[in-house]
Structures are given as structure tokens and as C-alpha cells.
Coordinates of C-alpha atoms in Angstrom, one line a residue:
M1 CA -9.6 33.7 26.2
K2 CA -6.7 32.3 28.0
I3 CA -7.4 28.8 26.8
G4 CA -7.3 29.9 23.3
K5 CA -3.9 31.8 23.9
R6 CA -2.6 28.6 25.6
K7 CA -3.5 26.6 22.6
G8 CA -1.9 29.1 20.4
L9 CA 1.4 29.0 22.4
V10 CA 1.5 25.1 22.3
L11 CA 0.9 25.2 18.6
V12 CA 3.7 28.0 18.1
F13 CA 6.2 25.7 20.1
F14 CA 5.2 22.6 18.1
I15 CA 5.6 24.3 14.8
T16 CA 8.9 25.9 15.9
V17 CA 10.4 22.4 16.8
A18 CA 9.4 20.8 13.6
L19 CA 10.5 23.7 11.3
G20 CA 13.8 23.8 13.4
L21 CA 14.3 20.0 12.5
V22 CA 13.8 20.9 8.8
V23 CA 16.3 23.8 8.6
G24 CA 18.7 22.1 11.1
K25 CA 18.2 24.5 14.0
S26 CA 20.7 26.7 12.7
L27 CA 22.1 29.0 15.6
A28 CA 23.7 31.3 13.1
Q29 CA 20.6 32.7 11.9
K30 CA 20.3 36.4 12.0
A31 CA 17.9 38.4 14.1
S32 CA 15.8 39.7 11.0
G33 CA 15.5 36.2 9.7
V34 CA 14.1 34.8 13.2
S35 CA 12.0 37.8 13.4
E36 CA 10.3 37.0 9.8
A37 CA 10.1 33.3 10.6
Y38 CA 8.0 34.0 13.9
E39 CA 5.8 36.8 11.8
S40 CA 5.1 33.7 9.3
L41 CA 4.4 31.5 12.3
K42 CA 1.8 34.0 13.8
V43 CA 0.0 34.1 10.3
F44 CA -0.1 30.3 10.4
T45 CA -1.3 30.0 14.1
D46 CA -3.8 32.6 13.3
A47 CA -5.0 30.7 10.5
I48 CA -5.4 27.2 12.7
S49 CA -7.4 29.3 15.1
L50 CA -9.8 30.6 12.7
I51 CA -10.2 27.0 11.2
Q52 CA -11.1 25.7 14.7
K53 CA -13.2 28.5 15.5
N54 CA -15.2 28.6 12.3
Y55 CA -15.0 25.5 10.4
V56 CA -18.2 23.9 9.8
E57 CA -17.2 21.0 11.8
K58 CA -15.2 20.5 14.8
V59 CA -11.4 20.0 13.5
N60 CA -8.6 17.9 15.5
S61 CA -5.5 20.2 16.2
K62 CA -3.4 17.3 15.2
D63 CA -5.0 16.9 11.9
L64 CA -4.3 20.3 11.0
I65 CA -0.6 20.0 12.2
Y66 CA -0.2 17.1 10.1
G67 CA -1.8 18.3 7.1
A68 CA 0.2 21.6 7.3
M69 CA 3.6 19.5 7.7
K70 CA 2.6 17.3 4.7
G71 CA 2.0 20.2 2.6
M72 CA 5.3 22.0 3.8
L73 CA 7.4 18.8 2.9
E74 CA 5.8 18.0 -0.4
G75 CA 6.2 21.6 -1.6
L76 CA 10.1 20.8 -1.6
D77 CA 10.4 18.3 -4.0
P78 CA 8.8 14.8 -5.1
H79 CA 10.9 12.8 -2.7
S80 CA 10.2 14.8 0.7
S81 CA 7.5 13.8 2.6
F82 CA 5.9 13.8 6.0
M83 CA 5.0 10.4 7.5
N84 CA 2.4 10.0 10.4
P85 CA 3.2 7.4 12.8
D86 CA 1.4 4.7 10.5
T87 CA 3.1 5.6 7.3
F88 CA 6.6 5.5 9.2
K89 CA 5.8 2.1 10.4
E90 CA 4.9 0.8 6.7
M91 CA 8.1 2.6 5.5
Q92 CA 10.2 0.4 8.2
V93 CA 8.3 -2.6 7.3
D94 CA 9.3 -2.1 3.6
T95 CA 12.8 -2.1 4.1
K96 CA 13.0 -5.2 6.1
G97 CA 11.2 -6.9 3.0
E98 CA 8.4 -9.1 4.9
F99 CA 5.0 -8.2 5.5
G100 CA 1.3 -9.7 5.7
G101 CA -0.6 -8.7 2.4
L102 CA -1.2 -9.5 -1.2
G103 CA 2.3 -9.1 -3.0
I104 CA 1.5 -6.5 -5.3
E105 CA 3.5 -3.5 -6.4
I106 CA 1.2 -0.3 -7.1
T107 CA 1.8 3.4 -7.9
M108 CA -0.6 6.5 -8.3
K109 CA -0.7 8.0 -11.6
D110 CA -2.9 11.1 -12.0
G111 CA -5.2 10.1 -8.9
I112 CA -5.5 6.4 -10.4
L113 CA -4.1 3.5 -8.5
M114 CA -2.3 1.2 -10.8
V115 CA -0.7 -2.1 -10.6
V116 CA 3.2 -2.2 -11.5
S117 CA 3.5 -5.8 -11.2
P118 CA 2.5 -8.8 -8.6
I119 CA 5.2 -10.3 -7.1
E120 CA 5.9 -13.7 -8.1
D121 CA 4.3 -16.8 -6.2
T122 CA 2.4 -14.5 -4.2
P123 CA -1.5 -14.4 -3.3
A124 CA -1.9 -11.4 -5.9
F125 CA 0.1 -13.4 -8.5
K126 CA -1.8 -16.5 -8.1
A127 CA -5.1 -14.7 -8.3
G128 CA -4.3 -13.4 -11.7
I129 CA -3.4 -9.7 -11.0
K130 CA -1.6 -8.2 -14.0
P131 CA 0.7 -5.2 -14.7
G132 CA -1.2 -2.1 -15.8
D133 CA -4.4 -3.2 -14.0
I134 CA -6.2 -0.2 -12.5
I135 CA -7.6 -0.9 -9.0
I136 CA -10.9 1.2 -8.7
K137 CA -12.0 -0.2 -5.4
I138 CA -10.6 -1.9 -2.0
D139 CA -13.2 -3.6 -0.2
G140 CA -15.8 -1.7 -1.9
K141 CA -14.1 1.7 -1.3
G142 CA -13.2 3.9 -4.1
T143 CA -9.6 4.6 -4.8
K144 CA -10.3 7.8 -7.0
D145 CA -7.7 10.2 -5.1
M146 CA -6.9 7.9 -2.4
T147 CA -3.4 8.4 -1.3
L148 CA -0.8 5.4 -2.0
M149 CA 0.0 4.8 1.7
D150 CA -3.8 4.4 2.4
A151 CA -4.3 2.1 -0.2
V152 CA -1.0 0.0 0.9
K153 CA -2.5 -0.1 4.4
M154 CA -5.9 -1.3 3.2
M155 CA -4.3 -4.2 1.3
R156 CA -1.9 -5.3 3.9
G157 CA -3.1 -7.2 6.9
P158 CA -2.9 -10.6 9.0
K159 CA -2.2 -13.8 7.0
G160 CA -5.4 -15.7 6.4
T161 CA -7.8 -12.6 6.2
Q162 CA -9.3 -11.5 2.9
V163 CA -9.5 -8.5 0.8
T164 CA -11.5 -7.8 -2.2
I165 CA -9.9 -5.3 -5.0
T166 CA -12.1 -4.4 -8.1
I167 CA -10.0 -4.4 -11.2
A168 CA -10.3 -2.5 -14.5
R169 CA -8.5 -3.8 -17.3
E170 CA -8.7 -3.5 -21.1
S171 CA -9.5 -7.1 -21.8
L172 CA -12.3 -6.9 -19.5
A173 CA -16.0 -5.8 -20.6
E174 CA -16.5 -4.6 -17.0
P175 CA -14.7 -4.1 -13.7
K176 CA -14.1 -7.4 -11.9
D177 CA -13.7 -8.4 -8.1
F178 CA -11.0 -10.4 -6.9
A179 CA -11.2 -11.9 -3.4
I180 CA -7.6 -12.5 -2.4
T181 CA -6.5 -14.1 0.9
R182 CA -3.6 -12.4 2.6
D183 CA -0.2 -14.1 3.2
I184 CA 3.2 -13.3 4.6
I185 CA 4.9 -11.6 1.7
A186 CA 8.7 -12.3 2.0
V187 CA 10.2 -10.1 -0.7
K188 CA 13.5 -11.6 -1.9
S189 CA 15.4 -8.5 -3.1
V190 CA 18.0 -11.2 -4.7
K191 CA 17.4 -14.1 -7.2
S192 CA 19.7 -15.9 -9.3
K193 CA 20.3 -18.7 -11.8
T194 CA 23.1 -20.1 -13.9
L195 CA 22.5 -19.1 -17.7
E196 CA 24.9 -21.7 -18.8
S197 CA 28.1 -23.5 -17.3
G198 CA 30.3 -20.6 -15.7
Y199 CA 27.7 -17.9 -16.4
G200 CA 25.4 -16.5 -13.8
Y201 CA 22.5 -14.3 -13.8
V202 CA 21.7 -12.0 -10.5
R203 CA 18.2 -10.1 -10.3
V204 CA 18.2 -7.5 -7.7
A205 CA 14.7 -6.1 -7.2
Q206 CA 15.5 -3.6 -4.6
F207 CA 17.9 -2.6 -1.9
Q208 CA 16.8 -3.9 1.5
E209 CA 18.3 -4.4 4.8
K210 CA 20.0 -7.9 3.8
T211 CA 20.7 -7.3 0.1
D212 CA 24.4 -7.6 0.2
T213 CA 24.4 -10.5 2.3
D214 CA 21.9 -12.3 -0.1
L215 CA 24.0 -11.2 -2.9
D216 CA 27.1 -12.8 -1.3
N217 CA 25.0 -15.9 -0.6
V218 CA 23.8 -16.5 -4.1
L219 CA 27.3 -15.6 -5.9
D220 CA 29.1 -18.1 -3.2
K221 CA 26.6 -20.7 -4.5
M222 CA 27.0 -20.0 -8.2
E223 CA 30.7 -20.0 -8.0
K224 CA 31.0 -23.0 -5.9
E225 CA 28.5 -24.9 -8.1
N226 CA 30.4 -23.9 -11.5
G227 CA 34.0 -23.9 -10.1
G228 CA 34.1 -20.3 -10.7
L229 CA 32.4 -17.9 -12.8
K230 CA 33.4 -16.8 -16.2
G231 CA 30.8 -13.7 -16.3
L232 CA 27.9 -12.4 -14.7
V233 CA 24.6 -10.4 -15.8
L234 CA 23.5 -8.2 -12.9
D235 CA 19.9 -7.4 -13.6
L236 CA 18.8 -3.9 -12.1
R237 CA 15.8 -3.2 -14.5
N238 CA 12.7 -1.9 -12.6
N239 CA 14.8 -1.6 -9.4
P240 CA 13.4 1.6 -7.6
G241 CA 16.5 1.6 -5.1
G242 CA 16.2 1.7 -1.5
L243 CA 19.1 1.8 1.1
L244 CA 22.1 3.7 0.3
D245 CA 24.5 1.4 2.3
Q246 CA 23.4 -1.5 0.7
A247 CA 24.1 0.1 -2.7
V248 CA 27.7 0.9 -1.4
K249 CA 28.1 -2.6 -0.1
V250 CA 26.9 -4.2 -3.5
S251 CA 29.3 -2.0 -5.5
D252 CA 32.1 -2.8 -3.1
D253 CA 31.5 -6.5 -3.8
F254 CA 33.1 -6.0 -7.5
L255 CA 35.5 -3.3 -6.7
E256 CA 38.9 -3.5 -5.1
S257 CA 39.5 0.1 -4.3
G258 CA 38.6 3.8 -5.3
L259 CA 35.4 6.0 -4.9
I260 CA 32.0 4.3 -5.0
V261 CA 29.9 7.3 -4.6
Y262 CA 29.9 10.9 -2.7
T263 CA 27.1 13.2 -1.5
D264 CA 27.1 17.0 -1.5
G265 CA 24.8 19.0 0.7
R266 CA 24.5 22.2 2.5
I267 CA 25.9 21.2 5.7
E268 CA 29.2 19.7 6.4
G269 CA 27.4 16.4 7.8
Q270 CA 25.9 15.8 4.4
K271 CA 29.2 15.7 2.5
M272 CA 30.1 12.0 2.4
T273 CA 32.4 9.8 0.6
F274 CA 32.1 6.1 0.2
S275 CA 35.2 4.0 -1.0
A276 CA 35.7 0.2 -2.0
K277 CA 37.9 -1.9 -0.1
K278 CA 40.0 -5.0 -1.4
E279 CA 38.8 -7.5 1.2
G280 CA 35.9 -9.5 0.0
T281 CA 35.9 -8.4 -3.4
R282 CA 34.7 -11.0 -6.2
P283 CA 37.0 -12.3 -8.8
N284 CA 37.7 -10.0 -12.1
Y285 CA 35.3 -11.7 -14.3
P286 CA 33.3 -9.6 -16.9
I287 CA 29.9 -8.2 -15.9
V288 CA 26.9 -6.7 -18.0
V289 CA 24.7 -4.5 -15.9
L290 CA 21.1 -4.4 -17.1
V291 CA 19.2 -1.1 -16.4
N292 CA 15.9 0.9 -17.8
S293 CA 13.7 3.7 -17.0
G294 CA 12.6 1.9 -13.7
S295 CA 16.1 1.7 -12.5
A296 CA 16.5 4.4 -9.9
S297 CA 18.4 5.9 -7.0
A298 CA 20.5 3.2 -5.3
S299 CA 20.6 1.1 -8.4
E300 CA 22.0 4.2 -10.3
I301 CA 24.8 4.3 -7.7
V302 CA 25.6 0.8 -8.3
A303 CA 25.3 1.2 -12.2
G304 CA 27.4 4.5 -12.2
A305 CA 30.3 3.2 -9.9
L306 CA 30.8 0.0 -12.0
Q307 CA 30.7 2.1 -15.2
D308 CA 33.0 4.6 -14.3
H309 CA 35.4 2.2 -12.9
G310 CA 35.3 0.4 -16.2
R311 CA 34.2 -2.7 -14.3
A312 CA 30.8 -3.3 -16.0
L313 CA 29.3 -3.0 -19.4
I314 CA 26.0 -1.0 -18.8
L315 CA 23.1 -2.3 -21.3
G316 CA 19.7 -1.2 -21.6
T317 CA 17.7 2.3 -21.8
Q318 CA 18.3 5.5 -19.8
T319 CA 17.8 5.1 -16.1
F320 CA 15.4 7.0 -14.1
G321 CA 17.4 10.1 -12.8
K322 CA 17.0 10.1 -9.0
G323 CA 20.2 11.6 -7.7
S324 CA 19.2 12.8 -4.3
V325 CA 19.5 11.5 -0.9
Q326 CA 16.7 11.3 1.7
T327 CA 17.2 11.2 5.4
I328 CA 14.8 9.9 7.8
Y329 CA 14.3 12.3 10.8
P330 CA 12.0 10.5 13.5
L331 CA 9.7 12.9 15.7
E332 CA 8.8 12.2 19.1
D333 CA 5.2 11.2 18.4
G334 CA 6.2 8.1 16.0
S335 CA 5.7 10.5 12.9
A336 CA 8.8 11.2 10.8
L337 CA 10.3 13.7 8.1
R338 CA 11.6 12.1 5.0
L339 CA 13.7 15.1 3.9
T340 CA 16.0 15.4 0.7
T341 CA 19.2 16.5 2.3
A342 CA 22.0 16.1 -0.4
R343 CA 22.9 15.1 -4.3
Y344 CA 24.9 12.2 -4.8
Y345 CA 27.6 11.8 -7.6
T346 CA 29.4 8.9 -9.3
P347 CA 33.3 8.4 -8.8
S348 CA 33.7 10.6 -12.0
G349 CA 31.6 13.4 -10.5
R350 CA 28.6 13.0 -12.6
S351 CA 25.4 14.1 -11.2
I352 CA 22.6 11.6 -12.1
Q353 CA 19.9 14.0 -11.1
A354 CA 17.2 14.4 -13.6
K355 CA 19.8 12.9 -16.0
G356 CA 20.1 9.2 -15.2
I357 CA 22.7 6.9 -16.3
T358 CA 23.3 6.2 -20.0
P359 CA 24.0 2.9 -21.1
D360 CA 27.1 1.9 -22.8
I361 CA 24.8 0.1 -25.2
I362 CA 21.2 1.2 -25.7
L363 CA 19.0 -1.5 -26.3
E364 CA 15.6 -2.6 -25.3
T365 CA 13.8 -5.6 -26.4
E366 CA 10.2 -5.9 -27.4
K367 CA 9.9 -8.2 -24.0
A368 CA 11.3 -5.5 -22.0
K369 CA 8.8 -2.8 -23.4
K370 CA 5.8 -4.9 -22.5
A371 CA 7.2 -5.5 -19.0
L372 CA 5.5 -2.2 -18.0
P373 CA 2.9 0.0 -19.2
R374 CA 4.1 2.8 -21.6
A375 CA 3.4 5.6 -19.2
F376 CA 5.5 4.0 -16.6
R377 CA 8.7 3.3 -19.3
E378 CA 8.5 7.0 -20.2
I379 CA 8.0 8.8 -17.0
R380 CA 11.5 9.7 -15.3
E381 CA 12.6 12.2 -12.5
K382 CA 13.0 15.0 -14.8
D383 CA 8.8 14.7 -15.5
L384 CA 8.2 14.9 -11.9
D385 CA 6.8 18.4 -10.7
G386 CA 9.1 20.3 -8.5
H387 CA 12.0 17.9 -8.9
L388 CA 15.7 19.3 -8.1
L389 CA 17.5 20.8 -11.0
V390 CA 20.6 19.4 -12.4
P391 CA 23.4 21.2 -10.6
G392 CA 24.2 24.4 -12.7
A393 CA 21.3 23.8 -15.1
K394 CA 18.6 26.7 -15.9
P395 CA 14.9 26.3 -15.1
E396 CA 14.4 27.3 -18.7
T397 CA 16.6 24.5 -19.8
E398 CA 14.6 21.8 -18.2
E399 CA 11.3 23.0 -19.0
K400 CA 12.0 22.2 -22.8
T401 CA 12.8 18.7 -22.0
D402 CA 10.5 16.4 -23.8
K403 CA 7.5 15.4 -21.7
P404 CA 5.7 11.9 -22.1
K405 CA 3.8 11.7 -25.2
G406 CA 0.8 10.0 -23.5
K407 CA -0.9 9.4 -20.4
E408 CA -2.5 6.1 -19.5

């Protein structure tokens, strides 16, 4: 009996610490609020005790705690989540842009693991993996309802090792196995080329730790080769976002002064402003920014800032509409919370949340339409269950928003 009580006290302490991280350990809570929280925690620990005592198989306490925290965070909004130590490490690898794997961008839709696109010149690309392919097995293990991170972990690994993925594709009569040898995947966040003399094209695939540095390097090179630029196309299509500070730095490259973005949250530390400085600003050549429904978060910050300042013409289709900021809170055991802490706003005060950036010129070519399967082109932030409301909007208003016409 004493052992059970000790376990209960340890669990109460652990959950109290975790809950304190989520709510900011507010010292201003009223006594009634504290009492209510402890009553809820008692119900929680009672449930864990019942599971440990009565479940058909022995259950690890940490697995129960992790599962509870996962549900707690995912119940808030689509972008808050709990990351166990392995998942947290994978996230840190992603922001650095280099890892051992296949070179394939994937997503999970309705429990189905689907290829968004293979990354150029990677093992997956060379093996013939195509956008829209459905991955039904990884090394013989079915992917139905597998988590996205579990799938990523199975496909990543040391250079030179092999993994077999089973693909279902409309043009294939039956699923096909692709045995692919892993390599070091160095994801280049910035690619460039000269379209014609004096006119440059720069593609930013995502905002990683060195995106601004890479952008500076390619712009310096193009300006030197062309004796200066007469115009620039900045391609942010299908850019899912990334690091906020990199979006700010990229915007700052083209703005001499003024607000770039500001954030607003519940506590003072979440209210921040980011402004441009004159030093390092590029010449005032014309800029066209390309966007589409896959342009999200950090890429919307850049598009919104350049649009509000009249620095660029935005061309394409309505962007994704992810106008929220996530903060990573590492925990002592190597896990972490990814918590939505604020909304961000463009210089003119527009919230992008569940709205997106409306291009100055709305245009989508047939080639662009084929770049992603229809389901990906149509889904935006407003279509995600539990998304944050547009500030001031009523839930009834958003429920009437058109949903995707089909699921693939």
C-alpha cells in the first residue's frame, strides 16, 4: 500500500511540473483554481493506478505519462504537440537541414502515409518515387495509422544502409517495392539561377538555421555575375515555414526600415516586435514573390511584410494561413513541449491565422496545379480540426467556410 502511495505522489509531482510548464507556473492563481487543478490531477492519478493494476498487460508508467501529455497538447490546436526524446532529436535535425535518409517529403492524411515530393538528386528521387505516391509498407511493416514521426524514424538511418518502401500508385497495377540505399541528405533551403541577364530567380524551400546566410551568398553571386540585378523572383511556393528569426532576416534583406512582424500572446514575454534595419539592405530592384496554398508560417511572414511595405508584388494563390507561433520547451528527460504561444501579425496589423496572404495577382498555372495532388492544394489552416480562430471571429462563421471537395 505504501509503495502505491509513493508511486501516486511521484506521478502527481511529475504531472504538476509538466502542467506548470504549459500554463507558465502562474503564481497569481487563485486558491480555488489551485484546488480545482489538484482535484483533476487526483482523478488523473486514480486513472493511472487503475490502469496499472487492472490492464490485461503490464504497462510502463512513462508510456502512460507520455501518452497523456501527447493527448493534452494535441487537444489544444493542430500545431501544439508533445515530443518524446527521439522525436525532439528528429526536430532538431530537421532545422539543421542534414541527415541520413532517403530524401523524401511525406505527410499523413486520414491515416494514409503519402509522398509530397522527393527532394531532387536524392536516393528517393533517383529511385523514381513520385509526388502522390502512397507508402503502404516500410521494410514490410504496414503504415496504416502509423505516426508521421515513426515513419520518418524508420526511413532515416546511416548512409549506405538500405530500406524497402512499398508504394501504391494509380499507374501501377499492384503495389511495388522500392529498395533504396540511404545517403546523407543535405537539404538546400536556397537555390538560384539567372533567368536572363540581370534577372534572378531564388527558391527558398524552407527556413532553416542558415537560410539567410545562404540567401546572401546566392544574391551576392548573382549580383556580381550580372553587374547588379534588375529584378528578382523569390519563390516561396510549397515552403512550409520554419524558423521565425530566419523569416525576419530574409525580410530584412529587402527592407530598409519599419516593422516586419509582431507577435501577441497572453503574457508579456510573448509580445514581440521585429523591425528592419538599413545595414545590409539589398538594392531597391523590383521583386515578385511566388506563393501558393503550400506557403505557410514563416513564408507568410516574408510575403506579408514585403506586401505591406509595397516592396514586392505577390503572385500566385491564397497561402496556407498559419498565423501562430510555436515555442519549444525542453524537459529534463530529453522530451519537449511544442506549444502555441502567440499569433503573429503583418506590419499593417493583419492576422494571417486561418486566412492567409491574398496575392496582389491571383494566378495558378497548370504546371503548378500538377505540382501537388489535389488534396494538398485545397487543404489550408482553416480546414484543420481545432485550429485557432481568426481573432474576433465567431466559431459559427468559420464552420461555414468551404471544406475541401474531395479526399485523396
